[in-house]
Every structure is written in structure tokens, then in C-alpha cells.
mmCIF file of C-alpha atoms and ligand atoms in Angstrom:
data_model
loop_
_atom_site.group_PDB
_atom_site.id
_atom_site.type_symbol
_atom_site.label_atom_id
_atom_site.label_comp_id
_atom_site.label_asym_id
_atom_site.label_seq_id
_atom_site.Cartn_x
_atom_site.Cartn_y
_atom_site.Cartn_z
ATOM 1 C CA MET A 1 59.277 -113.282 -5.571
ATOM 2 C CA SER A 2 61.395 -116.023 -3.402
ATOM 3 C CA LEU A 3 63.516 -115.149 -0.877
ATOM 4 C CA ARG A 4 66.258 -116.220 -2.194
ATOM 5 C CA ILE A 5 65.025 -113.861 -5.537
ATOM 6 C CA PHE A 6 65.767 -111.443 -2.667
ATOM 7 C CA LEU A 7 69.074 -112.143 -1.866
ATOM 8 C CA GLU A 8 70.081 -113.405 -6.099
ATOM 9 C CA GLN A 9 69.274 -109.380 -6.281
ATOM 10 C CA LEU A 10 70.508 -108.315 -3.700
ATOM 11 C CA LYS A 11 74.099 -109.552 -4.873
ATOM 12 C CA THR A 12 74.103 -108.990 -8.234
ATOM 13 C CA SER A 13 71.857 -105.807 -8.376
ATOM 14 C CA HIS A 14 70.685 -103.713 -5.030
ATOM 15 C CA LEU A 15 73.714 -103.378 -3.393
ATOM 16 C CA PRO A 16 75.930 -102.897 -5.470
ATOM 17 C CA ARG A 17 73.920 -99.867 -7.037
ATOM 18 C CA VAL A 18 73.217 -98.600 -2.340
ATOM 19 C CA LEU A 19 77.214 -98.799 -1.651
ATOM 20 C CA GLY A 20 78.361 -96.144 -1.778
ATOM 21 C CA SER A 21 75.417 -94.096 -2.739
ATOM 22 C CA PRO A 22 75.304 -90.394 -0.324
ATOM 23 C CA SER A 23 72.830 -92.338 2.073
ATOM 24 C CA LYS A 24 72.852 -94.260 5.343
ATOM 25 C CA LEU A 25 73.242 -98.279 4.568
ATOM 26 C CA LYS A 26 70.635 -100.138 6.475
ATOM 27 C CA ILE A 27 71.829 -103.542 7.891
ATOM 28 C CA VAL A 28 69.731 -106.066 9.811
ATOM 29 C CA TYR A 29 72.126 -108.760 12.178
ATOM 30 C CA GLY A 30 71.954 -111.312 14.918
ATOM 31 C CA ASN A 31 73.898 -111.646 18.462
ATOM 32 C CA GLU A 32 77.313 -113.265 18.137
ATOM 33 C CA SER A 33 76.141 -116.181 18.664
ATOM 34 C CA ALA A 34 74.840 -116.530 15.090
ATOM 35 C CA ASP A 35 72.646 -119.549 16.322
ATOM 36 C CA MET A 36 69.798 -120.640 14.057
ATOM 37 C CA ASP A 37 67.339 -118.281 15.710
ATOM 38 C CA SER A 38 69.674 -115.588 15.115
ATOM 39 C CA VAL A 39 70.817 -115.796 11.236
ATOM 40 C CA ALA A 40 66.361 -116.761 10.917
ATOM 41 C CA SER A 41 65.753 -113.565 12.443
ATOM 42 C CA ALA A 42 68.055 -111.506 10.406
ATOM 43 C CA ILE A 43 67.472 -112.820 7.398
ATOM 44 C CA THR A 44 64.136 -112.650 7.507
ATOM 45 C CA TYR A 45 63.751 -109.931 8.776
ATOM 46 C CA ALA A 46 65.060 -108.461 5.582
ATOM 47 C CA TYR A 47 63.226 -110.372 2.575
ATOM 48 C CA PHE A 48 60.068 -109.354 4.569
ATOM 49 C CA ASN A 49 61.465 -105.878 4.704
ATOM 50 C CA TYR A 50 61.703 -106.008 1.559
ATOM 51 C CA VAL A 51 57.730 -107.102 0.551
ATOM 52 C CA TYR A 52 56.626 -104.604 2.719
ATOM 53 C CA ASP A 53 58.644 -102.018 0.329
ATOM 54 C CA PRO A 54 60.511 -102.801 -2.162
ATOM 55 C CA THR A 55 61.745 -99.227 -1.900
ATOM 56 C CA GLN A 56 63.467 -99.838 2.007
ATOM 57 C CA LEU A 57 66.877 -102.369 1.337
ATOM 58 C CA VAL A 58 67.655 -103.977 4.537
ATOM 59 C CA ILE A 59 71.312 -106.262 3.987
ATOM 60 C CA PRO A 60 71.084 -108.986 6.349
ATOM 61 C CA ILE A 61 74.430 -109.594 8.066
ATOM 62 C CA ILE A 62 75.332 -113.143 10.026
ATOM 63 C CA ASN A 63 77.526 -111.911 12.773
ATOM 64 C CA ILE A 64 80.384 -114.429 12.313
ATOM 65 C CA PRO A 65 83.494 -114.975 9.582
ATOM 66 C CA ARG A 66 82.114 -116.594 6.433
ATOM 67 C CA CYS A 67 84.572 -119.826 7.571
ATOM 68 C CA ASP A 68 83.067 -120.399 10.396
ATOM 69 C CA LEU A 69 79.171 -121.587 8.740
ATOM 70 C CA PRO A 70 79.759 -125.027 8.255
ATOM 71 C CA LEU A 71 80.708 -125.736 12.155
ATOM 72 C CA ARG A 72 76.205 -125.001 11.901
ATOM 73 C CA ARG A 73 75.054 -128.052 10.310
ATOM 74 C CA ASP A 74 71.627 -127.453 11.597
ATOM 75 C CA ILE A 75 71.690 -123.589 9.760
ATOM 76 C CA LEU A 76 73.321 -125.410 6.164
ATOM 77 C CA PHE A 77 70.299 -127.790 6.353
ATOM 78 C CA ALA A 78 67.062 -125.396 6.901
ATOM 79 C CA LEU A 79 69.410 -122.475 4.412
ATOM 80 C CA ASP A 80 69.429 -125.657 2.304
ATOM 81 C CA LYS A 81 65.460 -126.448 2.343
ATOM 82 C CA ILE A 82 64.339 -122.972 0.582
ATOM 83 C CA SER A 83 67.692 -123.423 -1.261
ATOM 84 C CA ILE A 84 69.565 -120.402 0.200
ATOM 85 C CA THR A 85 73.248 -120.919 -0.637
ATOM 86 C CA GLU A 86 76.618 -119.766 1.542
ATOM 87 C CA ASP A 87 78.142 -118.014 -1.354
ATOM 88 C CA LEU A 88 73.887 -115.296 -1.298
ATOM 89 C CA LEU A 89 74.657 -114.751 2.355
ATOM 90 C CA TYR A 90 76.250 -111.250 4.427
ATOM 91 C CA PHE A 91 79.246 -112.132 7.253
ATOM 92 C CA ASN A 92 81.005 -110.411 9.499
ATOM 93 C CA GLU A 93 84.272 -109.603 7.058
ATOM 94 C CA ASP A 94 81.601 -108.199 4.053
ATOM 95 C CA LEU A 95 80.097 -106.206 6.969
ATOM 96 C CA ASN A 96 84.024 -103.913 8.005
ATOM 97 C CA LYS A 97 84.076 -103.968 4.527
ATOM 98 C CA PHE A 98 80.923 -101.321 4.178
ATOM 99 C CA ILE A 99 82.340 -100.132 6.605
ATOM 100 C CA GLN A 100 85.106 -98.839 4.877
ATOM 101 C CA VAL A 101 83.326 -98.103 1.589
ATOM 102 C CA HIS A 102 80.235 -96.727 2.599
ATOM 103 C CA GLU A 103 80.821 -93.111 3.839
ATOM 104 C CA ALA A 104 77.013 -92.239 4.684
ATOM 105 C CA GLY A 105 76.881 -94.526 7.149
ATOM 106 C CA ILE A 106 75.275 -97.364 8.639
ATOM 107 C CA GLU A 107 72.287 -97.445 10.395
ATOM 108 C CA THR A 108 71.451 -100.873 12.196
ATOM 109 C CA VAL A 109 68.735 -102.686 13.360
ATOM 110 C CA LEU A 110 69.212 -105.628 16.287
ATOM 111 C CA VAL A 111 68.039 -108.754 16.115
ATOM 112 C CA ASP A 112 68.299 -111.522 18.557
ATOM 113 C CA HIS A 113 69.775 -109.141 20.988
ATOM 114 C CA ASN A 114 69.606 -105.417 22.494
ATOM 115 C CA ASP A 115 72.769 -104.295 23.315
ATOM 116 C CA LEU A 116 75.615 -102.342 22.391
ATOM 117 C CA PRO A 117 77.486 -103.085 18.686
ATOM 118 C CA LYS A 118 81.265 -103.866 19.248
ATOM 119 C CA LEU A 119 81.502 -102.399 15.527
ATOM 120 C CA ASP A 120 82.424 -99.004 15.263
ATOM 121 C CA GLY A 121 80.921 -97.541 12.494
ATOM 122 C CA ILE A 122 78.093 -99.112 13.238
ATOM 123 C CA ARG A 123 76.225 -97.121 16.418
ATOM 124 C CA THR A 124 72.792 -95.346 14.979
ATOM 125 C CA VAL A 125 70.524 -98.031 16.350
ATOM 126 C CA VAL A 126 67.448 -97.706 14.656
ATOM 127 C CA GLY A 127 65.454 -101.126 15.611
ATOM 128 C CA VAL A 128 65.621 -103.349 18.089
ATOM 129 C CA ILE A 129 63.611 -107.136 17.691
ATOM 130 C CA ASP A 130 64.216 -109.507 20.805
ATOM 131 C CA HIS A 131 64.150 -111.919 23.625
ATOM 132 C CA HIS A 132 67.091 -111.328 25.905
ATOM 133 C CA ALA A 133 66.935 -109.306 29.293
ATOM 134 C CA ASP A 134 66.067 -105.351 27.603
ATOM 135 C CA LEU A 135 69.353 -103.372 28.539
ATOM 136 C CA GLY A 136 66.908 -100.702 28.351
ATOM 137 C CA LEU A 137 68.937 -99.227 25.567
ATOM 138 C CA TYR A 138 67.879 -97.762 22.203
ATOM 139 C CA LYS A 139 64.529 -95.669 23.731
ATOM 140 C CA ASP A 140 64.290 -93.684 20.355
ATOM 141 C CA ALA A 141 64.972 -96.721 17.733
ATOM 142 C CA SER A 142 60.795 -98.423 16.474
ATOM 143 C CA PRO A 143 60.458 -100.953 16.064
ATOM 144 C CA ARG A 144 61.457 -101.800 19.364
ATOM 145 C CA VAL A 145 59.693 -104.649 20.974
ATOM 146 C CA ILE A 146 61.740 -106.771 23.718
ATOM 147 C CA ARG A 147 60.129 -109.606 25.475
ATOM 148 C CA PRO A 148 60.135 -112.683 26.400
ATOM 149 C CA THR A 149 59.368 -115.526 23.778
ATOM 150 C CA GLY A 150 61.498 -119.057 23.187
ATOM 151 C CA SER A 151 62.240 -116.998 19.362
ATOM 152 C CA CYS A 152 62.861 -114.352 18.567
ATOM 153 C CA SER A 153 61.817 -115.533 15.194
ATOM 154 C CA SER A 154 58.458 -115.283 16.431
ATOM 155 C CA LEU A 155 58.377 -111.591 16.944
ATOM 156 C CA VAL A 156 60.339 -110.518 13.698
ATOM 157 C CA PHE A 157 57.381 -112.819 11.916
ATOM 158 C CA ASN A 158 53.835 -111.233 14.179
ATOM 159 C CA TYR A 159 56.081 -107.514 13.052
ATOM 160 C CA TRP A 160 56.076 -107.885 9.871
ATOM 161 C CA ILE A 161 52.539 -110.216 9.364
ATOM 162 C CA GLY A 162 51.146 -106.288 11.073
ATOM 163 C CA LEU A 163 51.998 -104.729 8.532
ATOM 164 C CA ILE A 164 52.599 -106.719 4.733
ATOM 165 C CA LYS A 165 48.524 -108.235 6.266
ATOM 166 C CA GLY A 166 48.550 -111.439 5.031
ATOM 167 C CA TRP A 167 50.941 -114.697 5.630
ATOM 168 C CA VAL A 168 50.049 -115.365 1.227
ATOM 169 C CA ARG A 169 53.139 -113.159 0.197
ATOM 170 C CA MET A 170 56.200 -114.084 3.609
ATOM 171 C CA LYS A 171 55.055 -118.416 3.147
ATOM 172 C CA ASP A 172 58.749 -118.280 1.262
ATOM 173 C CA ALA A 173 60.889 -117.865 4.657
ATOM 174 C CA ILE A 174 58.071 -119.618 7.258
ATOM 175 C CA PRO A 175 60.381 -122.863 6.728
ATOM 176 C CA LEU A 176 63.145 -120.167 8.152
ATOM 177 C CA SER A 177 61.005 -118.452 10.769
ATOM 178 C CA MET A 178 59.884 -123.096 11.767
ATOM 179 C CA ALA A 179 63.186 -123.877 11.702
ATOM 180 C CA ALA A 180 64.323 -121.190 14.669
ATOM 181 C CA LEU A 181 60.855 -121.994 16.209
ATOM 182 C CA VAL A 182 61.255 -125.807 16.628
ATOM 183 C CA ILE A 183 65.041 -125.347 17.567
ATOM 184 C CA ASP A 184 63.963 -122.702 20.350
ATOM 185 C CA THR A 185 61.295 -125.047 21.611
ATOM 186 C CA THR A 186 62.112 -128.216 21.161
ATOM 187 C CA ASN A 187 58.269 -128.297 18.503
ATOM 188 C CA LEU A 188 57.133 -125.980 21.405
ATOM 189 C CA LYS A 189 57.483 -128.295 24.294
ATOM 190 C CA HIS A 190 59.473 -125.536 25.858
ATOM 191 C CA ARG A 191 59.477 -121.884 26.276
ATOM 192 C CA VAL A 192 57.208 -121.097 24.858
ATOM 193 C CA GLU A 193 55.103 -118.025 24.955
ATOM 194 C CA GLU A 194 52.090 -116.630 23.257
ATOM 195 C CA PRO A 195 54.264 -114.861 20.502
ATOM 196 C CA ASP A 196 55.743 -118.445 19.206
ATOM 197 C CA LEU A 197 51.943 -120.105 19.888
ATOM 198 C CA GLU A 198 50.629 -117.144 17.690
ATOM 199 C CA ALA A 199 53.487 -117.492 14.424
ATOM 200 C CA CYS A 200 53.163 -121.085 15.105
ATOM 201 C CA ALA A 201 49.397 -121.034 14.082
ATOM 202 C CA ILE A 202 50.324 -118.939 10.814
ATOM 203 C CA TYR A 203 52.659 -121.432 10.033
ATOM 204 C CA ASP A 204 50.317 -124.454 9.935
ATOM 205 C CA LYS A 205 48.170 -122.195 8.379
ATOM 206 C CA ALA A 206 50.900 -122.301 5.843
ATOM 207 C CA LEU A 207 52.121 -125.440 5.468
ATOM 208 C CA PRO A 208 49.669 -127.838 6.252
ATOM 209 C CA ASP A 209 51.184 -130.546 4.704
ATOM 210 C CA PHE A 210 54.299 -130.171 7.052
ATOM 211 C CA ASP A 211 55.806 -132.190 9.015
ATOM 212 C CA ARG A 212 56.788 -129.512 12.323
ATOM 213 C CA HIS A 213 57.925 -132.929 13.729
ATOM 214 C CA GLN A 214 60.520 -134.769 11.658
ATOM 215 C CA TYR A 215 61.850 -131.306 10.899
ATOM 216 C CA CYS A 216 62.522 -130.635 14.686
ATOM 217 C CA LYS A 217 63.781 -134.281 14.614
ATOM 218 C CA ASP A 218 65.646 -133.243 11.471
ATOM 219 C CA LEU A 219 66.966 -129.962 13.106
ATOM 220 C CA LYS A 220 67.946 -131.569 15.977
ATOM 221 C CA LYS A 221 70.209 -133.950 14.448
ATOM 222 C CA ARG A 222 72.181 -131.981 12.171
ATOM 223 C CA LYS A 223 73.402 -129.726 15.964
ATOM 224 C CA ASN A 224 74.019 -132.663 18.103
ATOM 225 C CA ASP A 225 76.147 -133.667 15.065
ATOM 226 C CA ILE A 226 79.597 -132.196 16.176
ATOM 227 C CA LYS A 227 81.626 -135.644 14.477
ATOM 228 C CA GLY A 228 84.927 -133.977 12.459
ATOM 229 C CA PHE A 229 85.327 -130.461 14.700
ATOM 230 C CA THR A 230 88.146 -129.438 17.058
ATOM 231 C CA VAL A 231 87.954 -128.461 21.155
ATOM 232 C CA HIS A 232 89.298 -125.457 19.268
ATOM 233 C CA ASP A 233 85.339 -126.101 16.414
ATOM 234 C CA LEU A 234 83.266 -126.575 19.488
ATOM 235 C CA LEU A 235 84.104 -123.694 21.876
ATOM 236 C CA ARG A 236 83.101 -121.127 18.748
ATOM 237 C CA LYS A 237 80.151 -122.764 17.572
ATOM 238 C CA ASP A 238 77.859 -121.261 19.617
ATOM 239 C CA TYR A 239 80.132 -118.848 21.677
ATOM 240 C CA LYS A 240 79.572 -115.371 23.073
ATOM 241 C CA GLN A 241 81.766 -112.385 24.573
ATOM 242 C CA PHE A 242 80.210 -109.858 27.645
ATOM 243 C CA GLN A 243 82.482 -107.203 28.927
ATOM 244 C CA PHE A 244 81.658 -106.406 32.866
ATOM 245 C CA ALA A 245 82.513 -103.896 34.745
ATOM 246 C CA ASN A 246 81.319 -103.100 38.693
ATOM 247 C CA SER A 247 81.479 -100.775 40.943
ATOM 248 C CA ASN A 248 85.517 -100.225 41.800
ATOM 249 C CA GLY A 249 85.822 -100.116 37.904
ATOM 250 C CA ASP A 250 87.417 -103.317 37.403
ATOM 251 C CA GLU A 251 86.615 -105.168 34.892
ATOM 252 C CA ILE A 252 86.280 -108.026 32.686
ATOM 253 C CA ASP A 253 85.516 -109.940 29.764
ATOM 254 C CA VAL A 254 84.410 -113.562 30.190
ATOM 255 C CA GLY A 255 83.280 -116.014 27.060
ATOM 256 C CA ILE A 256 80.738 -118.258 27.070
ATOM 257 C CA SER A 257 80.771 -121.553 24.759
ATOM 258 C CA SER A 258 77.376 -123.588 25.309
ATOM 259 C CA MET A 259 77.533 -127.369 23.745
ATOM 260 C CA VAL A 260 76.238 -129.839 23.167
ATOM 261 C CA LYS A 261 77.297 -133.145 24.336
ATOM 262 C CA SER A 262 78.089 -133.675 28.125
ATOM 263 C CA LEU A 263 81.416 -132.414 29.952
ATOM 264 C CA GLN A 264 82.138 -136.238 30.100
ATOM 265 C CA TRP A 265 81.597 -137.086 26.654
ATOM 266 C CA LEU A 266 84.149 -134.557 25.690
ATOM 267 C CA TYR A 267 87.387 -135.950 28.258
ATOM 268 C CA GLU A 268 86.302 -139.035 26.712
ATOM 269 C CA GLU A 269 86.179 -137.909 23.144
ATOM 270 C CA TYR A 270 89.496 -135.584 22.680
ATOM 271 C CA GLY A 271 91.964 -138.618 24.855
ATOM 272 C CA SER A 272 91.288 -137.068 28.584
ATOM 273 C CA GLN A 273 90.356 -133.901 30.799
ATOM 274 C CA ALA A 274 93.568 -132.641 30.704
ATOM 275 C CA ILE A 275 93.193 -132.545 26.738
ATOM 276 C CA PHE A 276 89.885 -130.551 26.290
ATOM 277 C CA GLU A 277 91.215 -128.305 29.794
ATOM 278 C CA ASP A 278 94.428 -127.414 27.575
ATOM 279 C CA GLU A 279 92.504 -126.759 24.907
ATOM 280 C CA CYS A 280 89.602 -124.710 26.695
ATOM 281 C CA ALA A 281 93.213 -122.317 28.451
ATOM 282 C CA LYS A 282 94.376 -121.921 24.652
ATOM 283 C CA TYR A 283 91.612 -120.273 23.799
ATOM 284 C CA ARG A 284 91.033 -118.330 26.376
ATOM 285 C CA GLU A 285 94.573 -116.885 26.889
ATOM 286 C CA GLU A 286 93.529 -116.144 22.100
ATOM 287 C CA HIS A 287 90.444 -113.883 23.012
ATOM 288 C CA GLN A 288 92.550 -112.578 25.705
ATOM 289 C CA LEU A 289 89.681 -113.857 29.022
ATOM 290 C CA THR A 290 89.251 -113.113 32.277
ATOM 291 C CA MET A 291 87.397 -115.597 32.128
ATOM 292 C CA LEU A 292 86.513 -118.767 29.814
ATOM 293 C CA VAL A 293 82.716 -120.758 30.683
ATOM 294 C CA VAL A 294 81.555 -123.663 28.840
ATOM 295 C CA MET A 295 78.187 -124.462 29.489
ATOM 296 C CA THR A 296 76.549 -128.153 28.332
ATOM 297 C CA SER A 297 72.993 -129.658 27.919
ATOM 298 C CA ARG A 298 71.741 -132.461 26.514
ATOM 299 C CA THR A 299 68.985 -135.597 26.649
ATOM 300 C CA ASP A 300 69.671 -138.769 28.313
ATOM 301 C CA ASP A 301 68.212 -141.371 30.937
ATOM 302 C CA ALA A 302 67.200 -138.707 33.067
ATOM 303 C CA GLY A 303 65.869 -136.508 32.029
ATOM 304 C CA PHE A 304 67.347 -132.531 30.417
ATOM 305 C CA ARG A 305 70.163 -131.887 31.857
ATOM 306 C CA ARG A 306 73.319 -129.155 32.383
ATOM 307 C CA GLU A 307 76.261 -128.347 33.303
ATOM 308 C CA LEU A 308 78.762 -125.265 33.615
ATOM 309 C CA ALA A 309 82.586 -125.265 33.888
ATOM 310 C CA ILE A 310 85.004 -122.077 34.346
ATOM 311 C CA LEU A 311 88.541 -122.184 32.923
ATOM 312 C CA PRO A 312 89.659 -118.630 34.735
ATOM 313 C CA GLU A 313 92.496 -117.237 34.222
ATOM 314 C CA PRO A 314 95.453 -118.087 37.336
ATOM 315 C CA LYS A 315 95.418 -114.688 38.550
ATOM 316 C CA PHE A 316 91.346 -114.038 39.176
ATOM 317 C CA GLN A 317 91.051 -117.853 39.893
ATOM 318 C CA ALA A 318 89.683 -116.559 43.695
ATOM 319 C CA ASP A 319 87.703 -114.084 42.390
ATOM 320 C CA ALA A 320 86.055 -117.319 39.905
ATOM 321 C CA GLN A 321 85.010 -118.705 43.097
ATOM 322 C CA LYS A 322 83.413 -115.974 44.475
ATOM 323 C CA LEU A 323 81.638 -115.502 41.115
ATOM 324 C CA ILE A 324 80.417 -119.590 41.691
ATOM 325 C CA ALA A 325 79.588 -118.486 45.421
ATOM 326 C CA GLY A 326 76.718 -116.434 43.409
ATOM 327 C CA LEU A 327 75.830 -117.671 41.039
ATOM 328 C CA ARG A 328 75.042 -121.095 43.144
ATOM 329 C CA GLU A 329 71.666 -120.989 44.625
ATOM 330 C CA GLN A 330 70.151 -119.616 41.265
ATOM 331 C CA LEU A 331 72.018 -122.464 39.298
ATOM 332 C CA GLN A 332 71.757 -125.179 42.300
ATOM 333 C CA LEU A 333 75.007 -126.138 41.115
ATOM 334 C CA GLN A 334 76.813 -128.821 42.709
ATOM 335 C CA ASP A 335 80.054 -129.871 43.001
ATOM 336 C CA VAL A 336 80.760 -133.064 40.201
ATOM 337 C CA ALA A 337 81.347 -136.348 42.631
ATOM 338 C CA ALA A 338 85.254 -136.652 43.678
ATOM 339 C CA ASP A 339 85.979 -140.056 41.457
ATOM 340 C CA PHE A 340 85.074 -137.520 38.111
ATOM 341 C CA SER A 341 87.877 -135.592 38.650
ATOM 342 C CA ALA A 342 90.422 -138.028 40.084
ATOM 343 C CA SER A 343 89.704 -139.912 37.269
ATOM 344 C CA SER A 344 92.028 -137.398 35.673
ATOM 345 C CA THR A 345 95.547 -136.153 34.703
ATOM 346 C CA LYS A 346 94.641 -132.995 36.701
ATOM 347 C CA ASP A 347 97.346 -130.766 37.074
ATOM 348 C CA SER A 348 97.915 -129.049 39.989
ATOM 349 C CA ASN A 349 97.809 -125.469 38.972
ATOM 350 C CA SER A 350 94.482 -126.187 37.033
ATOM 351 C CA THR A 351 92.206 -123.575 37.700
ATOM 352 C CA TYR A 352 89.549 -125.417 35.622
ATOM 353 C CA LYS A 353 86.000 -126.427 38.062
ATOM 354 C CA SER A 354 82.952 -128.142 36.576
ATOM 355 C CA TYR A 355 79.546 -128.394 38.459
ATOM 356 C CA ASP A 356 76.555 -130.159 37.565
ATOM 357 C CA GLN A 357 73.428 -127.375 37.184
ATOM 358 C CA LEU A 358 69.658 -128.602 38.425
ATOM 359 C CA ASN A 359 68.392 -125.756 37.458
ATOM 360 C CA VAL A 360 68.490 -126.953 33.868
ATOM 361 C CA ALA A 361 65.773 -124.183 32.667
ATOM 362 C CA ALA A 362 68.739 -121.588 32.708
ATOM 363 C CA SER A 363 69.971 -121.482 29.522
ATOM 364 C CA ARG A 364 73.145 -118.771 28.881
ATOM 365 C CA LYS A 365 70.714 -116.118 27.917
ATOM 366 C CA GLN A 366 69.494 -116.740 32.480
ATOM 367 C CA VAL A 367 72.809 -116.607 33.343
ATOM 368 C CA VAL A 368 74.845 -113.702 31.521
ATOM 369 C CA PRO A 369 72.629 -111.452 33.921
ATOM 370 C CA TYR A 370 72.752 -113.386 36.989
ATOM 371 C CA LEU A 371 76.743 -113.497 36.430
ATOM 372 C CA LYS A 372 77.044 -109.671 35.681
ATOM 373 C CA ALA A 373 74.907 -109.226 39.331
ATOM 374 C CA ALA A 374 77.416 -111.155 41.196
ATOM 375 C CA PHE A 375 80.040 -109.161 38.749
ATOM 376 C CA GLU A 376 78.823 -106.502 40.578
ATOM 377 C CA THR A 377 78.447 -106.966 44.270
ATOM 378 C CA LEU A 378 82.407 -108.835 43.907
HETATM 379 MN MN1 MN B 1 67.865 -116.627 20.226
#
């Protein structure tokens, strides 16, 4: 059995057999950023589940529209390494179809997130494996593994190896688990926790000739390759949306896009800061957001660096400033140098504001709970 054969058989015989049957359909899906970790966690979970018990099927779903996969060049590269092609995968539009045709209902396993699924018809969460802050939901789910790790894929692997007992039958999917691990931890250099080391020790034993260092470099190169992408492509390439509520009953919708280039690079690449802002404003309107946040990260001569930019809708501008004031200390936000913004042809009505984020350890995973807490006190 290989991962490819599993996916082929799923498509041609298993899924047609269960779809529309009187028993529940079980799916596993990662978070809406559909980054390497979410994709690897979902696919490996489904495969290991099958290796463990071929009578219990779980369908892996990639939590984006099919047309968005080509924006993720690192994922295409990792999938290609184990001969997985896009036609063997399932996306949001496939899930919508399942919800419509499968009246018996759908059971869901969440990997790489632990909040409420947005789609109706998949409210029954039966399993959770995640490394984000525990929201305390689905206390009866089994498995329910939520703990900090560099990569959620490590928790998925460790969970299943405990049941399968031995990596031999899991070996075929290890390059995919390893892709998520090396991307999330820069080949064990950052944010590594015990479960990552545990999983990695087995990966290295199973694939002794595999050059992890080179694999990490190859993947990062593709992840950072945004040649030919529009600003709109970049905004949706690594995007998550949240709804926060405060005690007054106000609700805000906040979208956060992560990008792998500096703001200055983006302004130059797309013509000017004004053009970049304009595209962001269009995206904010398209998604009906109260505020769009852009988080950048990159490594340059000064080391690893982050920036944060906000673009609130005009009527939220004053509150957005208060929110930022609440985050300033935790994220060590600093206003960008004056000459930097003065050089742009900034429209005086613009609500755009950007900051250097000196707390470089805080990725979106940390920023979201900070934002949530700051809004609660607003
Ligand atoms: Mn993750």
C-alpha cells in the first residue's frame, strides 16, 4: 500500500461506495490557510487511519477552493515527491457536494485547528489534533490532542504510530509529514517541542538517506517564490478570517494574510504603497471585513524580521487604533520610520498603518488570541 494507491482507491471505489449510504461520512480537514501543515496533517491522518483500520474511511479535505492550490508551490513540490497529483485530492467545493448528497450527515476530525467549522452540515466534530490555543470545545472528541508543537503534523504522526505500532506501514507518507515539520521549524531550528523531536527521530530512522536540510531549503525556496502572483493572489495565499465579539455585543470580522516578503519589497514590486493599499482595500471589501491585517516575515541581513500592517474600514479606524495600542507592548510594535511613509503618494483618507513587529516570535497563531483579548476590552 502507498499513499498514492490509497488516494486512487478512495476516488475510484471507496468513496463512490459510501457516498449516499445510510452511515455517516467521516472527513478530516485542516485550517483555512491550507498551509503545508494543514494539508500534510489532513492527508496523513486519513492515510494512517486507513493503514490502522481499512474498514473505517476518513476523507481528507483541503480547506480551500481547488483553484487556490497552485498558489502553494511548496505543497505542490512536497506532493510531487510522493507522486500525489491534484486530481486525487478533495477541496471545499467537493465537501459542499458531499454535504448535499450525503443525507446521513458528516462527522469531522479537525487537524491544525480546534474551532467551530463554518460550514453547515459538518457540526459533529468527533476528533481534534491541534497545536493552536485550546478553545475548550469538543471535550468528548476522541482523539482530542491539543498541545503546543512546532508542527501539528508531528502530533498526527505520534498519535497514529501509537496505534499502528511501528513506522514500516507509515513510511510512504513520511516525506509529507517531514515537509510540514521542516517548514514549521526551519529544520528543527525554531519552535521545536518534544513531540516534534519524537516524530523526527522516527522519520530519520525510516528514511536514513533523506537529506532533511536540503529538503527544507527546496521547500522554503518554493514557498518564497511568488513570481507571477498578483497582490490579490498573495492576500489569499495564506489567509485566515476570524470573528471576534466583545461584551457590548459588537462583532468584528478580521482577515489576516501572512506574506513572505517585506512591505517595502511589496510596494516596489507592485508599483507603490498606494497601489498595494488599494488592492488590500478591495480585498477587505470583497470579504466584508471590519479590518484586514497583513503580517510579513522574512530573513535579511538583520536576521528574522516581522511587520504588521492594518487596513480597517473607515468607520472602525478609531477603534483599530485602540486595538493596536492594546497589542503594542506584547508585539513590540514600532511605527515605521517617517521617511518611509512620506515617500509614498499616500491618500489622506487612507486608513492603512504599518509597524515593525520587534517581537518576532509572535506569528499569526499568537497574534490572533492577543487581538481577540484586545477587542474584548474595547
Ligand atoms: Mn499548523
